[in-house]
Coordinates of N, CA and C in Angstrom, one line a residue:
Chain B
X1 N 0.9 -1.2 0.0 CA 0.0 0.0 0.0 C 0.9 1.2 0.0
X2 N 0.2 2.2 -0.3 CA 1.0 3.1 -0.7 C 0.8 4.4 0.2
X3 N 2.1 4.8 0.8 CA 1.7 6.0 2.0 C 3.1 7.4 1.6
X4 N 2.5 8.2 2.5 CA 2.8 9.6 2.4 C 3.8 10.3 3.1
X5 N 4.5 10.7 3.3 CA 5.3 11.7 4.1 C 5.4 12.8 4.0
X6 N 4.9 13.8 5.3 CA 5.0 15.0 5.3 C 6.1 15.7 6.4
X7 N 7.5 15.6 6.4 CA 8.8 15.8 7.4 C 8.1 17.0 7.7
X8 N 7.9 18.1 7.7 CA 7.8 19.1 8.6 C 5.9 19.5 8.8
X9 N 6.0 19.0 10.3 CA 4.7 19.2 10.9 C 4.0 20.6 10.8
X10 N 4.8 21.7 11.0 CA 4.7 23.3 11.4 C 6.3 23.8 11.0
X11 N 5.4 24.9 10.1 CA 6.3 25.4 9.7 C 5.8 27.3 9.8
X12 N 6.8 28.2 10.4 CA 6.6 30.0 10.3 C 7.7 30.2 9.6
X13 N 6.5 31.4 8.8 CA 7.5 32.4 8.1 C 6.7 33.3 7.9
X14 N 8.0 34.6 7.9 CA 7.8 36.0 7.2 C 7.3 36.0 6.4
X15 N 6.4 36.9 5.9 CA 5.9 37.8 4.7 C 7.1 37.7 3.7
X16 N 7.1 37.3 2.4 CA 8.1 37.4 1.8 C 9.2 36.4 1.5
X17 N 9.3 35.5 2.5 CA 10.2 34.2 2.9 C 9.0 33.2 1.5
X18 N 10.7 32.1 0.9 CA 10.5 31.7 0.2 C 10.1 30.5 0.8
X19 N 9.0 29.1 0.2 CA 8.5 28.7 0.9 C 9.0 26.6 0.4
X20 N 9.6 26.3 1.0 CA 9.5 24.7 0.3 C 9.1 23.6 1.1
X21 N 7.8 22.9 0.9 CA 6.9 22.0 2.3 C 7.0 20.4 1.1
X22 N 7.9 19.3 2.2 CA 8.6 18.4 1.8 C 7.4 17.6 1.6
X23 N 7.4 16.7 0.2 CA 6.3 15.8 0.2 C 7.2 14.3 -0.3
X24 N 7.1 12.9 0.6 CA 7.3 12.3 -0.3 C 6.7 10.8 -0.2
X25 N 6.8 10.3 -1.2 CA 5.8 9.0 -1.2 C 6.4 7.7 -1.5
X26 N 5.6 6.1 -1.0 CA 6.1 4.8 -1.1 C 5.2 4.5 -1.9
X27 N 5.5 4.3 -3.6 CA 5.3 3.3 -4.0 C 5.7 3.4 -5.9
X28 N 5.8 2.1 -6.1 CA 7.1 2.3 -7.5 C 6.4 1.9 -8.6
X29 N 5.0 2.2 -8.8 CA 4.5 2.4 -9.9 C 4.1 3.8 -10.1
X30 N 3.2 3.7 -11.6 CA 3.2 5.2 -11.9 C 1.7 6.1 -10.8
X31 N 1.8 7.0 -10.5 CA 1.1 7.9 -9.9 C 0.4 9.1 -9.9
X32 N -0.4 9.4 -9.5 CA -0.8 11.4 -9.7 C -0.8 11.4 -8.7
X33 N -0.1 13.0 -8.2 CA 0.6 13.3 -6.9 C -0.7 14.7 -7.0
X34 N -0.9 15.1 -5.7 CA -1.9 16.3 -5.6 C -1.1 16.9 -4.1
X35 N -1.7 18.2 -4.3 CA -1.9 19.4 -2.9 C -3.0 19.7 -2.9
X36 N -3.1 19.8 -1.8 CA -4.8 20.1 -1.6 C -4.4 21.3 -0.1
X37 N -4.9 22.2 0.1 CA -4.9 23.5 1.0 C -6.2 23.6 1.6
X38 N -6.3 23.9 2.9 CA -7.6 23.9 4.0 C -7.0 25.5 4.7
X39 N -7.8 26.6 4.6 CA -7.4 27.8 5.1 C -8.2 27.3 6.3
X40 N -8.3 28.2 7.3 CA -9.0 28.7 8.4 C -10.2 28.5 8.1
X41 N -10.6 27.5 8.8 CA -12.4 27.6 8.7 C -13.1 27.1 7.3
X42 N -12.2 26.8 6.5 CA -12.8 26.5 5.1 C -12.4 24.6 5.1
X43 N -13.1 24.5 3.5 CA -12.6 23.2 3.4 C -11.8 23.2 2.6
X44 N -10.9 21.6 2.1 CA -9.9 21.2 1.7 C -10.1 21.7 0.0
X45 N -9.4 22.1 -0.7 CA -9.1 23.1 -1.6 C -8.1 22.3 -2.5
X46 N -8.2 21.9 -3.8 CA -7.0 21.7 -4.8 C -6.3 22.5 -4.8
X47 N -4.9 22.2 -4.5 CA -3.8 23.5 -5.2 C -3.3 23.0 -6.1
X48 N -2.9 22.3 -6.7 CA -2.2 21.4 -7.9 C -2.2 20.6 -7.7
X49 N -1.7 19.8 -9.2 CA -1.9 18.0 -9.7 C -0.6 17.8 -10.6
X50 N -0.5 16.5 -10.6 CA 0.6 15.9 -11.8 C 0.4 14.7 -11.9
X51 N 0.3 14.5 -12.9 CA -0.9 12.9 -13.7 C -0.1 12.9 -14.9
X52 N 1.1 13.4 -15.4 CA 2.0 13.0 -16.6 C 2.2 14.8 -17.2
X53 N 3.5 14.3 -18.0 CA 4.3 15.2 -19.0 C 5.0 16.2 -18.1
X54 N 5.5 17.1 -18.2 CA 6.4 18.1 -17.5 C 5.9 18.2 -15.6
X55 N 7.0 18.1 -15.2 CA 7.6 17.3 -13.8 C 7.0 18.6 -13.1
X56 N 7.3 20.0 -13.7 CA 7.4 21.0 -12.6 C 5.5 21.7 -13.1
X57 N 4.7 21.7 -12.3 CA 3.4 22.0 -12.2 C 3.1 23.3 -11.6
X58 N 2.1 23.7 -12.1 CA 2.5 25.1 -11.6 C 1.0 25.0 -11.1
X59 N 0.4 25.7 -9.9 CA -1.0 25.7 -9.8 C -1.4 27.4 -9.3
X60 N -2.5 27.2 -8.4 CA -3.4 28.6 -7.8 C -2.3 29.1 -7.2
X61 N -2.6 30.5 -7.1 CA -2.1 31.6 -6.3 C -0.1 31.5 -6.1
X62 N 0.4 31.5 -7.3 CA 1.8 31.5 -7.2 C 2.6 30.1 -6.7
X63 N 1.8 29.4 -6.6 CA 2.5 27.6 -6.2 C 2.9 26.8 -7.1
X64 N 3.9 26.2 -7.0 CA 4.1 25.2 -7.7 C 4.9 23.8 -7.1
X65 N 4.8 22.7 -7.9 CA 5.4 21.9 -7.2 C 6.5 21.0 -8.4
X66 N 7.2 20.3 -7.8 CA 8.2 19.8 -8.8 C 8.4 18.1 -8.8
X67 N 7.8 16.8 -9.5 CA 7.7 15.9 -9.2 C 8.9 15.2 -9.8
X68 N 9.6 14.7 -8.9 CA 11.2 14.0 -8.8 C 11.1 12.6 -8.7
X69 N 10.4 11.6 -9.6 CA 10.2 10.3 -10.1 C 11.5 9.5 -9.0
X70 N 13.1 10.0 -9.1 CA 13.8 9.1 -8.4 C 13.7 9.6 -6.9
X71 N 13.3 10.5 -6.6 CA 13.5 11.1 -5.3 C 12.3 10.4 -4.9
X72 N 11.1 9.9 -5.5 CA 9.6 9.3 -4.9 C 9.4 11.1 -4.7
X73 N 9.3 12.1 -4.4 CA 9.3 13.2 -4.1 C 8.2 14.3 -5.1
X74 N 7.6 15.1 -4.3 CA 6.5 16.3 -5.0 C 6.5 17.1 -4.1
X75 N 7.8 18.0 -4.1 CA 7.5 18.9 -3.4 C 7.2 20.2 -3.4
X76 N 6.2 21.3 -2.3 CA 5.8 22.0 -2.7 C 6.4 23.3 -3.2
X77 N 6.6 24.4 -3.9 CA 7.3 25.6 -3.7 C 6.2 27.0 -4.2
X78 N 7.0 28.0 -3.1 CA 6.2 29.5 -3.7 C 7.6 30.0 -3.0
X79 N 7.6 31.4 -4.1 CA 8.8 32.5 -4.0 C 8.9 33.4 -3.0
X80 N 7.4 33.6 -2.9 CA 7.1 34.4 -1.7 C 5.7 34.8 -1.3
X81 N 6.0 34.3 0.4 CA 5.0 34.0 0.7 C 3.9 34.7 1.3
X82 N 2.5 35.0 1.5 CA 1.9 36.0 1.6 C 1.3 35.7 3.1
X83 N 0.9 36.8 3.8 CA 0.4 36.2 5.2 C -1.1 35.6 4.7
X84 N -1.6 35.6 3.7 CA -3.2 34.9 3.3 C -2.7 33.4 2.5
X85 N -1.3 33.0 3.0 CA -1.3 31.7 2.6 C -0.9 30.8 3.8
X86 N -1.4 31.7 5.2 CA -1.4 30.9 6.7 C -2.8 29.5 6.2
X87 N -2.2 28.0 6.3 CA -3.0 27.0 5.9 C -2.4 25.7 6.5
X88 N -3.5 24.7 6.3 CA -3.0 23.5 6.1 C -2.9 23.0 4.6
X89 N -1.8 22.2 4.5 CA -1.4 21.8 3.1 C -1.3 20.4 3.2
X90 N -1.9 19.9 2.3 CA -1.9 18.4 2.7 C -1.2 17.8 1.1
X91 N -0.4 16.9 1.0 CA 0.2 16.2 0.1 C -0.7 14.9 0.0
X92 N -1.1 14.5 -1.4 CA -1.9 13.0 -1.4 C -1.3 13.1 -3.1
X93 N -1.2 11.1 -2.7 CA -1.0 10.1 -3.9 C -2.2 9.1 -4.1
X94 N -2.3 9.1 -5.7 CA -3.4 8.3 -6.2 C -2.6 7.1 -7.0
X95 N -2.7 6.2 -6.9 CA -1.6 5.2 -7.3 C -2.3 4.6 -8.6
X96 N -1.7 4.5 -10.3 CA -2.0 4.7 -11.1 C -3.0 2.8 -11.4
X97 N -3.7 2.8 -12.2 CA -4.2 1.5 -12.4 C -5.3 1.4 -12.1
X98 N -6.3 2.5 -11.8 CA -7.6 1.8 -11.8 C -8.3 2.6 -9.8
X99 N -9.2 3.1 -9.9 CA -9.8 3.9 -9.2 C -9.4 5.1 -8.8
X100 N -10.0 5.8 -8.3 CA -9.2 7.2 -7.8 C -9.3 7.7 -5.9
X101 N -8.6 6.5 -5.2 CA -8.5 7.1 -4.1 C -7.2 7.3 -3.9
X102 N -7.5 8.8 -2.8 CA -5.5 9.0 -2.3 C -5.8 9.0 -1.1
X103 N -4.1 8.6 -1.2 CA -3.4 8.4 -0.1 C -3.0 10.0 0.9
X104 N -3.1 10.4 1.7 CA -3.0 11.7 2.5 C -1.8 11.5 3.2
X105 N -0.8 12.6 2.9 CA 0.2 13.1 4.0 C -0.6 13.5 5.9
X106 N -0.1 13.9 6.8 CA -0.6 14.4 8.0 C -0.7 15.5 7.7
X107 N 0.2 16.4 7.0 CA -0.4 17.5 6.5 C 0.6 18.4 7.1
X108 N 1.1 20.1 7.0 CA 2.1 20.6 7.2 C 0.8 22.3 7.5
X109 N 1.1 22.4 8.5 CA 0.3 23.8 9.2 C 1.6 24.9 8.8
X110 N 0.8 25.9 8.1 CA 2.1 26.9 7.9 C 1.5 28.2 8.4
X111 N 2.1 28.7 9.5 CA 1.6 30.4 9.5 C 2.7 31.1 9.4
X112 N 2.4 31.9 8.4 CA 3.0 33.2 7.6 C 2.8 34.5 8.5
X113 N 4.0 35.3 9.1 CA 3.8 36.4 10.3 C 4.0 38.0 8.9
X114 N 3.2 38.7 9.6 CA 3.4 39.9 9.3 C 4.8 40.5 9.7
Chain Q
X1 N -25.9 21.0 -7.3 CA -25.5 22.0 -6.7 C -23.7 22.7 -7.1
X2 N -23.9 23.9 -6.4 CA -22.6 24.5 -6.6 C -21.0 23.3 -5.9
X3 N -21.2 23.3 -4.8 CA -20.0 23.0 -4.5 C -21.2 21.4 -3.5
X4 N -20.0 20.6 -2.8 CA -20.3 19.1 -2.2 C -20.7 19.9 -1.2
X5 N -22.1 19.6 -0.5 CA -22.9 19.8 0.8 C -22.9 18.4 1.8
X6 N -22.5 19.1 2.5 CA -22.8 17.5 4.0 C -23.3 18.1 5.2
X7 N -23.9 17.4 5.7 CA -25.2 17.5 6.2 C -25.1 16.2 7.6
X8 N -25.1 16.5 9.1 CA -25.6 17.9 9.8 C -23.9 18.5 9.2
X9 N -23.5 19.8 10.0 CA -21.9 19.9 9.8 C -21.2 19.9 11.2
X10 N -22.3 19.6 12.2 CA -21.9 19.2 13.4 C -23.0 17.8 14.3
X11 N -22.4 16.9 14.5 CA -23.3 16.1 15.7 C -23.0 15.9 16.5
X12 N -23.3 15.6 17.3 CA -22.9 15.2 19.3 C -24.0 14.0 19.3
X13 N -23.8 12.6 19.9 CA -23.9 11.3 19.7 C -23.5 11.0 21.1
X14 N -24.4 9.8 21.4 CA -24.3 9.4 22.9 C -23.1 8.0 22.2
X15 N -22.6 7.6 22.9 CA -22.0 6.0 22.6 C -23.0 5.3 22.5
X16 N -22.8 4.5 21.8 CA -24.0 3.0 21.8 C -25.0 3.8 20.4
X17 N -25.0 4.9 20.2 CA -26.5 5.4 19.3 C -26.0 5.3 17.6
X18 N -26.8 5.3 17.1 CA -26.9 5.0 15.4 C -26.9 6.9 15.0
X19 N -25.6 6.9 14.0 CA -25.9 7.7 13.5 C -25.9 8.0 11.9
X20 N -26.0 9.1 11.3 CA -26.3 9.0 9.5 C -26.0 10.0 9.3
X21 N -24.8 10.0 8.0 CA -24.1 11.4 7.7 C -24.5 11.9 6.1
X22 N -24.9 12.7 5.7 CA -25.6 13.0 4.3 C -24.2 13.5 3.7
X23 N -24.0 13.2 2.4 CA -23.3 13.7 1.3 C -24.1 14.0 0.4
X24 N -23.9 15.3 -0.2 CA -25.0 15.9 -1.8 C -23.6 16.0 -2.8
X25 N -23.4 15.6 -3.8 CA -22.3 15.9 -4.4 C -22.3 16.5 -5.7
X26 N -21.2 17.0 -6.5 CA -21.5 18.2 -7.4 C -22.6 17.5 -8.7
X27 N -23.5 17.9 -8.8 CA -24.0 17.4 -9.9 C -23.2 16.9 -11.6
X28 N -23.2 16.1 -11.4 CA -22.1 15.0 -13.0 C -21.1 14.6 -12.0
X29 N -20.8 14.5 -11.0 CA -20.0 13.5 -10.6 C -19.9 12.9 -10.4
X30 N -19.1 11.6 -11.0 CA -20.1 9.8 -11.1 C -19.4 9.5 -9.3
X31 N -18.5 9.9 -8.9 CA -17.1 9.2 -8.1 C -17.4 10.0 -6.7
X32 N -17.8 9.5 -5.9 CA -18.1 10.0 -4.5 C -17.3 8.7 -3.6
X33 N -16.8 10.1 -2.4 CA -15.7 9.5 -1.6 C -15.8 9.9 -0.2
X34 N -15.6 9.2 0.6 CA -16.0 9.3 2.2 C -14.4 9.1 3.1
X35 N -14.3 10.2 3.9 CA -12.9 10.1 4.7 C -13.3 10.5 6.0
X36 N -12.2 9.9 6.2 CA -12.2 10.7 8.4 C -11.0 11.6 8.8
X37 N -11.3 12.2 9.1 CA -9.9 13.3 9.5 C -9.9 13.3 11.1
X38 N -9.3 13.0 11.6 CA -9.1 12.9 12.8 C -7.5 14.1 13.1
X39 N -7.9 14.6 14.8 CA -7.0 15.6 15.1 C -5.6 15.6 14.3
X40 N -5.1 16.4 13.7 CA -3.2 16.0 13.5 C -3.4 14.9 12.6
X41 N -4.8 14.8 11.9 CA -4.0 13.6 10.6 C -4.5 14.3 9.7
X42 N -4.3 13.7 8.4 CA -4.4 13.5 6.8 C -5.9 13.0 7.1
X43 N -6.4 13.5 5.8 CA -7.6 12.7 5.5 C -7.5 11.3 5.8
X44 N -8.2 10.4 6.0 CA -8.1 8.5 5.6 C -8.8 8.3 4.7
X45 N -8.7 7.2 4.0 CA -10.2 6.8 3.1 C -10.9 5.8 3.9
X46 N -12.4 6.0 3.6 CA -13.3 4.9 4.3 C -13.6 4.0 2.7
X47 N -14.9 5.2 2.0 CA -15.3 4.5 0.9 C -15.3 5.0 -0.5
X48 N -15.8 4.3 -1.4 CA -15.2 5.4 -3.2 C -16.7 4.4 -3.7
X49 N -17.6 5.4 -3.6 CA -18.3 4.9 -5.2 C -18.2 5.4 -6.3
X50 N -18.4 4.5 -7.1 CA -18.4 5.0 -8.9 C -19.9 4.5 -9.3
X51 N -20.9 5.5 -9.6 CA -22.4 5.8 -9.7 C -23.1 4.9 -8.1
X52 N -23.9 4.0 -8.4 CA -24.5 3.8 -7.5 C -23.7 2.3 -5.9
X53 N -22.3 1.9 -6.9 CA -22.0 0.8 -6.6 C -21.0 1.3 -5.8
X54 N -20.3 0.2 -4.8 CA -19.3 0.3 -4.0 C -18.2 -0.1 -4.6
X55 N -17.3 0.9 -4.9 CA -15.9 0.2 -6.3 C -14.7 0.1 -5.2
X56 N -14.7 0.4 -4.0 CA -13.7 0.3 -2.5 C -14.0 0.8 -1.4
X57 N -14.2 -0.4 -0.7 CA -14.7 -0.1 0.7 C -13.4 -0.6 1.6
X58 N -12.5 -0.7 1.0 CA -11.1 -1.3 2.1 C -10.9 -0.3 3.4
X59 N -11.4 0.8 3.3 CA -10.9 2.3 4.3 C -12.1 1.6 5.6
X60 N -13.1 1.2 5.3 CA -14.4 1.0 6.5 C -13.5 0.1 7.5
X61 N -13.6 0.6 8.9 CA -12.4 0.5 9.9 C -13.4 -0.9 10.8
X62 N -14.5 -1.2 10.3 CA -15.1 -2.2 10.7 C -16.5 -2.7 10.3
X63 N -17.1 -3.3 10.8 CA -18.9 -3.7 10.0 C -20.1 -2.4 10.8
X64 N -19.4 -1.8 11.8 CA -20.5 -1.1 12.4 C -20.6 0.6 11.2
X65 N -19.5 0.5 10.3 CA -20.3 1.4 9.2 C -20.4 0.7 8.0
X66 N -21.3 1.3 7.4 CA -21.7 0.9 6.2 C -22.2 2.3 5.5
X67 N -22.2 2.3 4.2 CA -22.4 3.6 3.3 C -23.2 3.0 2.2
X68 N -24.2 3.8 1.7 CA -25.2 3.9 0.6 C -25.4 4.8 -0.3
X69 N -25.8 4.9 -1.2 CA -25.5 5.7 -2.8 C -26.4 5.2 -3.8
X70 N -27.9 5.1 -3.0 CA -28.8 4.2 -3.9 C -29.2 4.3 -5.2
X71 N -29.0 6.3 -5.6 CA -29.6 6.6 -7.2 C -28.5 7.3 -7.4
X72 N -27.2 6.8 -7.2 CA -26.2 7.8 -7.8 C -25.6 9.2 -7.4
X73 N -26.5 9.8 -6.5 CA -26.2 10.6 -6.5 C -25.6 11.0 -4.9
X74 N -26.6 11.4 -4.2 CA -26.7 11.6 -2.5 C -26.3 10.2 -1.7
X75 N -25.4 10.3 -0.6 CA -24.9 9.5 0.1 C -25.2 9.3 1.3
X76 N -25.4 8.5 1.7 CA -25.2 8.0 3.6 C -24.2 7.4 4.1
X77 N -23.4 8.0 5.2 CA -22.8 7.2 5.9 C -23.5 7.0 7.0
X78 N -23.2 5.3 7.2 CA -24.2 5.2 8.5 C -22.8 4.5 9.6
X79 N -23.3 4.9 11.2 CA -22.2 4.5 12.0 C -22.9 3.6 13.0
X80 N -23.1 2.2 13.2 CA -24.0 1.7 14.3 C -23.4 1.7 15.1
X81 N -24.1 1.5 16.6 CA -23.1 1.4 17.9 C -21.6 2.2 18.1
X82 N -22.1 3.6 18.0 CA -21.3 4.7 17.9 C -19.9 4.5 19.1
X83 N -19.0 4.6 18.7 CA -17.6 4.6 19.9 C -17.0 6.1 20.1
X84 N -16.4 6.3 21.0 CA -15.6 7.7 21.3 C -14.7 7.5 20.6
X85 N -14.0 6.5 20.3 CA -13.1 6.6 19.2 C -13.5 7.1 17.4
X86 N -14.9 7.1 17.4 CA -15.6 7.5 15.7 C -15.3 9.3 15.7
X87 N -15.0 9.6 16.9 CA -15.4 10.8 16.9 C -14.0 11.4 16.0
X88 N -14.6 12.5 14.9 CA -13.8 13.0 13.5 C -14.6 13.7 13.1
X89 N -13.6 14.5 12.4 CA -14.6 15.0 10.9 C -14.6 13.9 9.7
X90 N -15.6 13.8 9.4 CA -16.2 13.0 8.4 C -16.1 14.0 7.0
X91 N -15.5 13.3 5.9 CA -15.4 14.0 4.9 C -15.8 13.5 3.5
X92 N -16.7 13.9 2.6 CA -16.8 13.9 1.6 C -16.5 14.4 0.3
X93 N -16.4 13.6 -0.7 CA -15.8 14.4 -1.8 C -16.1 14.0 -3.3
X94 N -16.4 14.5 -4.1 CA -16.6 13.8 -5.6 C -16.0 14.4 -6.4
X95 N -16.1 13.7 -7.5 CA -15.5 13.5 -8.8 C -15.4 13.7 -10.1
X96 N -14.6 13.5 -11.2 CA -15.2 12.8 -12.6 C -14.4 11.4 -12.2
X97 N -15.1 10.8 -13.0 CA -14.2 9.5 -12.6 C -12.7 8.8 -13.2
X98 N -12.6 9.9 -13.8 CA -11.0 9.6 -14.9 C -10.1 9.6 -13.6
X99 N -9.1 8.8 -14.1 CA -7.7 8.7 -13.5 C -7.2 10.2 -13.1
X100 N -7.1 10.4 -12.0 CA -6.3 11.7 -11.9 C -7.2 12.8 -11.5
X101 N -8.4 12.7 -12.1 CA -9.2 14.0 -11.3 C -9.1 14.2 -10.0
X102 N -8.7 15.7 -9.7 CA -9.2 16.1 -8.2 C -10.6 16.5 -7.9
X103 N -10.3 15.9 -6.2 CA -11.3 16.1 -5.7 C -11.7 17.5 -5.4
X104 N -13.4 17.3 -5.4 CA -14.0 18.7 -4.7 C -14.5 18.4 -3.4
X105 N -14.3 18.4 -2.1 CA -14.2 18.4 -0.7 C -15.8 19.0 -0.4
X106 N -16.1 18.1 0.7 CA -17.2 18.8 1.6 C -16.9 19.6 2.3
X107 N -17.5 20.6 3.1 CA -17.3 20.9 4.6 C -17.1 19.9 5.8
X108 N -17.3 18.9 5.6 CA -17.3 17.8 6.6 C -18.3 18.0 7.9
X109 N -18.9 16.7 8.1 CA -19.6 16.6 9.6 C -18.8 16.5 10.3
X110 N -18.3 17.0 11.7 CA -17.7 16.8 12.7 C -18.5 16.1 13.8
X111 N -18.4 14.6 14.3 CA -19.2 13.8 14.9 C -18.4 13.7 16.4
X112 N -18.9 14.2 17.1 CA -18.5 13.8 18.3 C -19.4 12.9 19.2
X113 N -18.9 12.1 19.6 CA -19.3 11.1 20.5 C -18.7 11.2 21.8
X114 N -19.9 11.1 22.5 CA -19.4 11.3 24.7 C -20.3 10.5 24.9

């Protein structure tokens, strides 16, 4: 079965500070890797997907992620970060072959300080 | 509808009692999906239908839930003989059913059991 890793639980940063939230996964067939974002009080939110052809994905509001086939790795990035991107970010893998459930990281709490 | 409705978006449940969680999901979405979020985790998966049928139920953490999806569309999770351990957010989500679509998220019922 196929599971998730999210190395940093909580993560602060400045207004401005560039942002990289580690995603990585077990399993060695092919995959679609997602982010999905939960602000304050809302629900779980797509931020980007990669289901095939160029590795580096770019999604909502200045994010992108970069999927690293030998690393098992999709990790997240933004250049700079805004205090309205204080969230949970959750990492999930859908393991290729036939239905569409994912797998969920624990998920990575970021607040962004003024 | 606009976006996945679930329904209550809060319950409070004695132990021992039966309870039933509504999912409405985006209209054309064949692929409806049921998770549990518990404190400090990731989504889990319970269940995935594809139109009216059960296409993976491996997430159901035992026989005291069961889920229905009679005309395709609107969902039930049902939880018999309620434990303090069920207590979560309950989450739903649907689909298209292609490899790779992201999900669109409920607000989730939050079920507490005392």
């Amino acid at each position: 079965a196929q599971s998730v890793s999210q190395h940093n639980h909580h993560v602060i940063l400045s207004e401005a500070a560039s942002l990289e939230l580690g995603c990585n996964y077990s399993y060695g067939g092919t995959v679609n890797l997602f982010w999905y974002v939960q602000y304050p009080g809302q629900h779980l939110q797509l931020l980007l997907k990669y289901f095939s052809g160029d590795p580096l994905v770019k999604g909502i509001k200045g994010f992108e992620a970069e999927f690293i086939k030998s690393k098992f790795s999709f990790n997240l990035r933004k250049p700079s970060v805004q205090w309205s991107d204080t969230a949970e970010y959750f990492c999930a893998v859908n393991a290729g072959g036939g239905g569409n459930k994912l797998t969920f990281g624990t998920g990575t709490q970021l607040k962004v300080e003024l | 509808g606009a976006g996945v409705s679930q329904t209550p978006s809060n319950k409070v449940t004695e132990k021992g009692k039966y309870v039933e969680l509504r999912c409405d999901p985006i209209s054309g979405h064949t692929a409806l999906y049921w998770y549990r979020q518990s404190l400090g985790q990731g989504p889990e998966f319970l269940i995935y239908f594809q139109g009216t049928g059960a296409a993976d139920d491996s997430g159901l953490p035992n026989d005291r839930f069961f889920a229905v999806r009679p005309e395709g569309s609107v969902s039930t999770l049902k939880i018999q003989r309620t434990e303090r351990g069920d207590s979560a957010v309950y989450l739903c989500a649907s689909s298209f059913s292609f490899q790779g679509a992201g999900y669109t998220f409920g607000s989730g019922t939050r079920l507490t059991v005392v």
